[in-house]
Amino acid sequence: MKVLTEKGIYRLLMIIALSAIAMLLLIVLFILKEGLPFIFITGIRDFLLSSEWKPAAGKFGIFPMLVGSLWVTLGAMIVGVPLGLAGAVFISEFIPRWAMKIIKPTIELLAGIPSVVYGFIGVMVLAPLIRDYFGGPGLSIAAGAIILGIMILPTILSISIDSIKAVPNSYREGAFALGATHWQTIHMVVIPAARSGIVAGIILGLGRAIGETMAVIMVVGNAVKLPGSAFDSVRTLTANIALEMGYATGKHREALFATGVVLLVIIMVLNYFAASAIKRGVKK
Amino acid sequence: MIIHPRHTQIIAISMLVILTVFTLAILVFIILFVFSKGLPYISFDFLFSNPEDMGKAGGIFPTLIGTIVLPLLAIIIATPLGVGTAVYLTEYTRENRITRIIRFGADCLAGIPSIIFGLFGFIFFVTTLEMGWSIISGSLTLAFMILPTIIRTSEEAIKAVPYSYREVGFSLGATLWQTVRKIVLPNALPGIVTGIMLSIGRSIGETAAVIFTAGSSLRIPNSVFDSIRTMSVHFYILAREGISSKNAYATAAVLIISILLINLVTYWIMNRFIAKKTK
Amino acid sequence: MRTKILIRTFFIIIVLIVMISGCGRRKQSITVAGSTAFQPFAEKLADQYMQIYPDAYITIQGGGSAVGIQSALSGAAQIGMADLVTLPEEAKALCSVIVARDGIAVIVNLKNQVNNLTSSQIREIYNGKIDNWKDVGGKDHPITVISREEGSGTRSSFESIIKNVSLTNNAIIQDSNGTVRETVVNDINTIGYISHGLVNDKIKPVLVNGIASTEEEIIKGRYALVRPIFFLTKETPKEKIKDFIDYILSKPGQETIKQNGLIPAK
């Protein structure tokens, strides 16, 4: 086995690494190449802030989709974050070890359930409830937000549990020694210590909510309009791409790639915040 | 008004209990809902016979093949690339600006919505390279999608191997590659396997990227250039088009069971390795 | 040692994959893609055809009429399916055959009281001018308009027959006939339109200008919402592709189309 010398292996690994990076760069460059020219020709302002999306008439404004994505994601956060956080704190601080052994795998199982299954439950169970009790078409921001909120729960839960568990026991002991109650210990010592991990979990969940496509197409109704209430139908950026991608040619296709660019930028910014949140945690 | 800490504690903890129970109840409801509607229809015939009438009757055999073949090919393509990259980044270069950029790039790509990968795969593999809707386009797209995850998890796993292990290797006169191959990689394996399993789970559940690259044909493929439908896509189409909600639920139940199996296998592998190490 | 073997097998497999992809693709398989309205029928026809000719291999893809045209042009599919009243400019370069005709049924929920709509009422509803069922003879509840996505053949046929439709912003968009139907099944306020062939007993097709969307009325030419279904090929169809198209146009093929609710080509 002297075919691969030490140097050969070094080269081989370098080639592998570079090609992997090249592949990933290829995607970004490809999307940018197809989408950016369109954005510059249309004008960033017109593209982002015009609310008329009529591809057949050559009108491409993604403002309604931006707003749609924003509301649905925000709603998902409102639903998912408190539940996820409370669950994580309770499970990691109060649940005995043996029960954890059952709960953790269940949560991981739920993280693996295909999003379309969540979407379908949204259509069958949630949308009719919303329609009956709040009016509107049922397929709405509220339905999307609740379904996405539930969908990101496992992500938030499992990352937060891990980071709360990682807080050294000596911190808790210190607080108890000072006469703090268990709750005081949790919200004054444990949560601040685990903050960066929790923030990272939330941001990951946020990313998943923004990026989710098929489940969202199923539950939000996909109307291109600025929503008047939480019970109106909207279309998200991802849904816009998936619904029309098959058809798109020429300008229309470029516009969808441009939508992809916007999505990409949003995700990059989010990741940047996530990375700096984690770094802050490490520095401390 | 100052509330006594003991009272805030009672209030806070009861809130926590309520929220936790609520959260777990929702999640358990979802699993039970799908199982109660789907499990009764699962049978040997359902799994291993061909669908009839667009899936209204018959089984899901071709989609079973699709669900196995697509993620498998994607893993076969992405694993050497991902692990190789991780080894290169951790063992063969020093931490510098370039590795940081690569890492940031991998992080960003890990967060990119799958629809973007679908968009890319559709235009690049299906149209530009003229591979058509096929197993190969689908698995390449999936490989791109899971590559960042594999790079990142392998990197973490390799980094977690204590430096002293490597020192032992070097002190015995082993070369860098020998050390990596015989000491670092075996010790990092559980972490790497977890990453791979995560990626398999993600590819099985993926719909958006697959439907636009592997298509949705319900036939058993002859070669990697034929289109195929995975179970997730099958479920999406059955449920969405109202073809058969009974078969849709059954497919969903099979999906959840397969993910459960994958998770169990992951746990088993991890435990085995941990047990071995402590021996 | 084990890792080495593992890595080696990985590489061998990759090389194999690259090699396979190197040697040309598609032996004898035919890909048919496009109109989601005709997709189920194409699926059935292909099944029957493959039973008669076991060595043929036909895969059917959806995507929509525009995909049908695009994939026929680009070669991603050998046959494109399109269900448009008039083919767009770029499709002029393709060979087209009408394989069937299809009515578009305007559908409402079973509990809806409305049974008849005129073309102009449908236009006003889809333009958002009429937004309550009581204005068209129903009970007092709001109208939820359901339409198809931009690029759908059913939508463009529907809009070009109804004329002057500029779809209301409030319209819910669904991306196939089946999903439009499911949405109408689930919501009493909705109105949608789907391929005549996919009407079932869970929804109610309304009369358009007093005429039902039955096969009889469509053949007579009295029902307004009818569009042809085209099969598009890049060149004049030959060999396997021609055989398949010929089969669809043959007596048993057209009989299948008829049995499943579409209207024969001739």
PDB file of C-alpha atoms in Angstrom, chain C residues 78-205:
ATOM      1  CA  GLN C  78     -39.991  13.458 -25.969  1.00  0.00           C
ATOM      2  CA  ILE C  79     -43.641  14.384 -25.813  1.00  0.00           C
ATOM      3  CA  GLY C  80     -45.051  17.527 -24.232  1.00  0.00           C
ATOM      4  CA  MET C  81     -48.687  17.739 -23.179  1.00  0.00           C
ATOM      5  CA  ALA C  82     -50.464  21.070 -23.362  1.00  0.00           C
ATOM      6  CA  ASP C  83     -54.109  21.894 -22.829  1.00  0.00           C
ATOM      7  CA  LEU C  84     -54.409  25.402 -24.187  1.00  0.00           C
ATOM      8  CA  VAL C  85     -57.047  27.017 -26.364  1.00  0.00           C
ATOM      9  CA  THR C  86     -54.312  28.519 -28.500  1.00  0.00           C
ATOM     10  CA  LEU C  87     -50.718  27.449 -28.462  1.00  0.00           C
ATOM     11  CA  PRO C  88     -48.229  30.217 -27.656  1.00  0.00           C
ATOM     12  CA  GLU C  89     -45.727  31.592 -30.157  1.00  0.00           C
ATOM     13  CA  GLU C  90     -42.786  29.445 -29.065  1.00  0.00           C
ATOM     14  CA  ALA C  91     -44.780  26.248 -29.559  1.00  0.00           C
ATOM     15  CA  LYS C  92     -45.213  26.972 -33.276  1.00  0.00           C
ATOM     16  CA  ALA C  93     -41.909  25.221 -33.978  1.00  0.00           C
ATOM     17  CA  LEU C  94     -43.258  21.962 -32.527  1.00  0.00           C
ATOM     18  CA  CYS C  95     -45.379  19.308 -34.179  1.00  0.00           C
ATOM     19  CA  SER C  96     -48.753  19.154 -32.523  1.00  0.00           C
ATOM     20  CA  VAL C  97     -51.493  16.532 -32.472  1.00  0.00           C
ATOM     21  CA  ILE C  98     -54.830  16.927 -30.743  1.00  0.00           C
ATOM     22  CA  VAL C  99     -55.330  13.730 -28.738  1.00  0.00           C
ATOM     23  CA  ALA C 100     -58.472  14.647 -26.809  1.00  0.00           C
ATOM     24  CA  ARG C 101     -60.678  17.512 -25.812  1.00  0.00           C
ATOM     25  CA  ASP C 102     -61.596  18.536 -22.337  1.00  0.00           C
ATOM     26  CA  GLY C 103     -64.276  20.659 -20.793  1.00  0.00           C
ATOM     27  CA  ILE C 104     -63.523  22.921 -17.872  1.00  0.00           C
ATOM     28  CA  ALA C 105     -66.131  22.519 -15.166  1.00  0.00           C
ATOM     29  CA  VAL C 106     -66.848  25.396 -12.808  1.00  0.00           C
ATOM     30  CA  ILE C 107     -67.292  23.770  -9.424  1.00  0.00           C
ATOM     31  CA  VAL C 108     -68.716  24.709  -6.044  1.00  0.00           C
ATOM     32  CA  ASN C 109     -69.152  22.970  -2.694  1.00  0.00           C
ATOM     33  CA  LEU C 110     -71.988  20.422  -2.442  1.00  0.00           C
ATOM     34  CA  LYS C 111     -73.730  22.533   0.218  1.00  0.00           C
ATOM     35  CA  ASN C 112     -73.763  25.584  -2.036  1.00  0.00           C
ATOM     36  CA  GLN C 113     -77.232  26.582  -3.255  1.00  0.00           C
ATOM     37  CA  VAL C 114     -76.066  28.048  -6.545  1.00  0.00           C
ATOM     38  CA  ASN C 115     -76.609  25.834  -9.580  1.00  0.00           C
ATOM     39  CA  ASN C 116     -76.191  28.139 -12.530  1.00  0.00           C
ATOM     40  CA  LEU C 117     -73.796  30.947 -13.403  1.00  0.00           C
ATOM     41  CA  THR C 118     -73.440  33.012 -16.551  1.00  0.00           C
ATOM     42  CA  SER C 119     -70.083  33.746 -18.166  1.00  0.00           C
ATOM     43  CA  SER C 120     -70.307  37.345 -17.039  1.00  0.00           C
ATOM     44  CA  GLN C 121     -71.109  36.343 -13.448  1.00  0.00           C
ATOM     45  CA  ILE C 122     -68.085  34.057 -13.472  1.00  0.00           C
ATOM     46  CA  ARG C 123     -65.974  36.927 -14.822  1.00  0.00           C
ATOM     47  CA  GLU C 124     -67.218  39.305 -12.123  1.00  0.00           C
ATOM     48  CA  ILE C 125     -66.562  36.708  -9.430  1.00  0.00           C
ATOM     49  CA  TYR C 126     -63.025  36.078 -10.636  1.00  0.00           C
ATOM     50  CA  ASN C 127     -62.421  39.825 -10.986  1.00  0.00           C
ATOM     51  CA  GLY C 128     -63.535  40.284  -7.411  1.00  0.00           C
ATOM     52  CA  LYS C 129     -66.538  42.490  -8.292  1.00  0.00           C
ATOM     53  CA  ILE C 130     -68.981  39.970  -6.869  1.00  0.00           C
ATOM     54  CA  ASP C 131     -67.855  38.670  -3.518  1.00  0.00           C
ATOM     55  CA  ASN C 132     -70.952  37.224  -1.927  1.00  0.00           C
ATOM     56  CA  TRP C 133     -72.997  34.239  -3.019  1.00  0.00           C
ATOM     57  CA  LYS C 134     -76.253  36.100  -2.401  1.00  0.00           C
ATOM     58  CA  ASP C 135     -75.504  38.273  -5.458  1.00  0.00           C
ATOM     59  CA  VAL C 136     -75.652  35.263  -7.753  1.00  0.00           C
ATOM     60  CA  GLY C 137     -78.675  33.569  -6.242  1.00  0.00           C
ATOM     61  CA  GLY C 138     -77.153  31.789  -3.294  1.00  0.00           C
ATOM     62  CA  LYS C 139     -77.238  32.263   0.443  1.00  0.00           C
ATOM     63  CA  ASP C 140     -75.460  35.060   2.243  1.00  0.00           C
ATOM     64  CA  HIS C 141     -71.862  33.902   2.605  1.00  0.00           C
ATOM     65  CA  PRO C 142     -68.652  35.235   1.103  1.00  0.00           C
ATOM     66  CA  ILE C 143     -67.116  33.879  -2.080  1.00  0.00           C
ATOM     67  CA  THR C 144     -63.606  32.472  -1.903  1.00  0.00           C
ATOM     68  CA  VAL C 145     -62.151  32.423  -5.384  1.00  0.00           C
ATOM     69  CA  ILE C 146     -59.760  29.603  -6.217  1.00  0.00           C
ATOM     70  CA  SER C 147     -57.625  29.824  -9.283  1.00  0.00           C
ATOM     71  CA  ARG C 148     -54.608  28.106 -10.724  1.00  0.00           C
ATOM     72  CA  GLU C 149     -51.056  29.343 -10.866  1.00  0.00           C
ATOM     73  CA  GLU C 150     -49.622  31.517 -13.606  1.00  0.00           C
ATOM     74  CA  GLY C 151     -48.698  29.257 -16.551  1.00  0.00           C
ATOM     75  CA  SER C 152     -51.382  26.637 -16.002  1.00  0.00           C
ATOM     76  CA  GLY C 153     -53.084  25.553 -19.209  1.00  0.00           C
ATOM     77  CA  THR C 154     -56.414  25.223 -17.465  1.00  0.00           C
ATOM     78  CA  ARG C 155     -56.119  28.773 -16.145  1.00  0.00           C
ATOM     79  CA  SER C 156     -55.127  30.341 -19.425  1.00  0.00           C
ATOM     80  CA  SER C 157     -57.868  28.435 -21.276  1.00  0.00           C
ATOM     81  CA  PHE C 158     -60.390  29.436 -18.636  1.00  0.00           C
ATOM     82  CA  GLU C 159     -59.373  33.076 -18.773  1.00  0.00           C
ATOM     83  CA  SER C 160     -59.294  33.259 -22.547  1.00  0.00           C
ATOM     84  CA  ILE C 161     -62.778  31.743 -22.867  1.00  0.00           C
ATOM     85  CA  ILE C 162     -64.339  33.812 -20.071  1.00  0.00           C
ATOM     86  CA  LYS C 163     -62.444  36.869 -21.430  1.00  0.00           C
ATOM     87  CA  ASN C 164     -61.178  39.989 -19.651  1.00  0.00           C
ATOM     88  CA  VAL C 165     -60.353  38.226 -16.438  1.00  0.00           C
ATOM     89  CA  SER C 166     -57.972  40.116 -14.231  1.00  0.00           C
ATOM     90  CA  LEU C 167     -57.827  37.853 -11.257  1.00  0.00           C
ATOM     91  CA  THR C 168     -58.669  39.336  -7.875  1.00  0.00           C
ATOM     92  CA  ASN C 169     -55.830  39.605  -5.380  1.00  0.00           C
ATOM     93  CA  ASN C 170     -57.836  37.625  -2.877  1.00  0.00           C
ATOM     94  CA  ALA C 171     -57.815  34.522  -5.015  1.00  0.00           C
ATOM     95  CA  ILE C 172     -56.369  31.414  -3.414  1.00  0.00           C
ATOM     96  CA  ILE C 173     -53.883  29.794  -5.773  1.00  0.00           C
ATOM     97  CA  GLN C 174     -53.608  26.018  -5.984  1.00  0.00           C
ATOM     98  CA  ASP C 175     -51.251  24.212  -8.276  1.00  0.00           C
ATOM     99  CA  SER C 176     -53.253  21.359  -9.739  1.00  0.00           C
ATOM    100  CA  ASN C 177     -56.779  20.271 -10.610  1.00  0.00           C
ATOM    101  CA  GLY C 178     -56.821  17.858  -7.711  1.00  0.00           C
ATOM    102  CA  THR C 179     -55.878  20.472  -5.142  1.00  0.00           C
ATOM    103  CA  VAL C 180     -58.483  22.897  -6.447  1.00  0.00           C
ATOM    104  CA  ARG C 181     -61.054  20.125  -6.096  1.00  0.00           C
ATOM    105  CA  GLU C 182     -59.908  19.252  -2.571  1.00  0.00           C
ATOM    106  CA  THR C 183     -60.084  22.879  -1.498  1.00  0.00           C
ATOM    107  CA  VAL C 184     -63.631  23.158  -2.828  1.00  0.00           C
ATOM    108  CA  VAL C 185     -64.599  19.921  -1.050  1.00  0.00           C
ATOM    109  CA  ASN C 186     -63.380  21.380   2.240  1.00  0.00           C
ATOM    110  CA  ASP C 187     -64.848  24.881   2.090  1.00  0.00           C
ATOM    111  CA  ILE C 188     -68.453  25.908   1.438  1.00  0.00           C
ATOM    112  CA  ASN C 189     -67.510  29.423   0.276  1.00  0.00           C
ATOM    113  CA  THR C 190     -65.293  28.412  -2.583  1.00  0.00           C
ATOM    114  CA  ILE C 191     -65.595  28.419  -6.341  1.00  0.00           C
ATOM    115  CA  GLY C 192     -63.035  26.790  -8.596  1.00  0.00           C
ATOM    116  CA  TYR C 193     -62.600  25.317 -12.041  1.00  0.00           C
ATOM    117  CA  ILE C 194     -61.189  21.936 -12.983  1.00  0.00           C
ATOM    118  CA  SER C 195     -60.890  19.554 -15.877  1.00  0.00           C
ATOM    119  CA  HIS C 196     -64.244  17.965 -16.731  1.00  0.00           C
ATOM    120  CA  GLY C 197     -62.572  14.556 -16.480  1.00  0.00           C
ATOM    121  CA  LEU C 198     -61.799  15.034 -12.787  1.00  0.00           C
ATOM    122  CA  VAL C 199     -65.273  15.998 -11.611  1.00  0.00           C
ATOM    123  CA  ASN C 200     -66.474  13.582  -8.938  1.00  0.00           C
ATOM    124  CA  ASP C 201     -69.378  13.367  -6.517  1.00  0.00           C
ATOM    125  CA  LYS C 202     -67.673  15.315  -3.741  1.00  0.00           C
ATOM    126  CA  ILE C 203     -68.163  18.623  -5.540  1.00  0.00           C
ATOM    127  CA  LYS C 204     -70.886  20.155  -7.676  1.00  0.00           C
ATOM    128  CA  PRO C 205     -70.302  21.430 -11.209  1.00  0.00           C
TER     129      PRO C 205
END
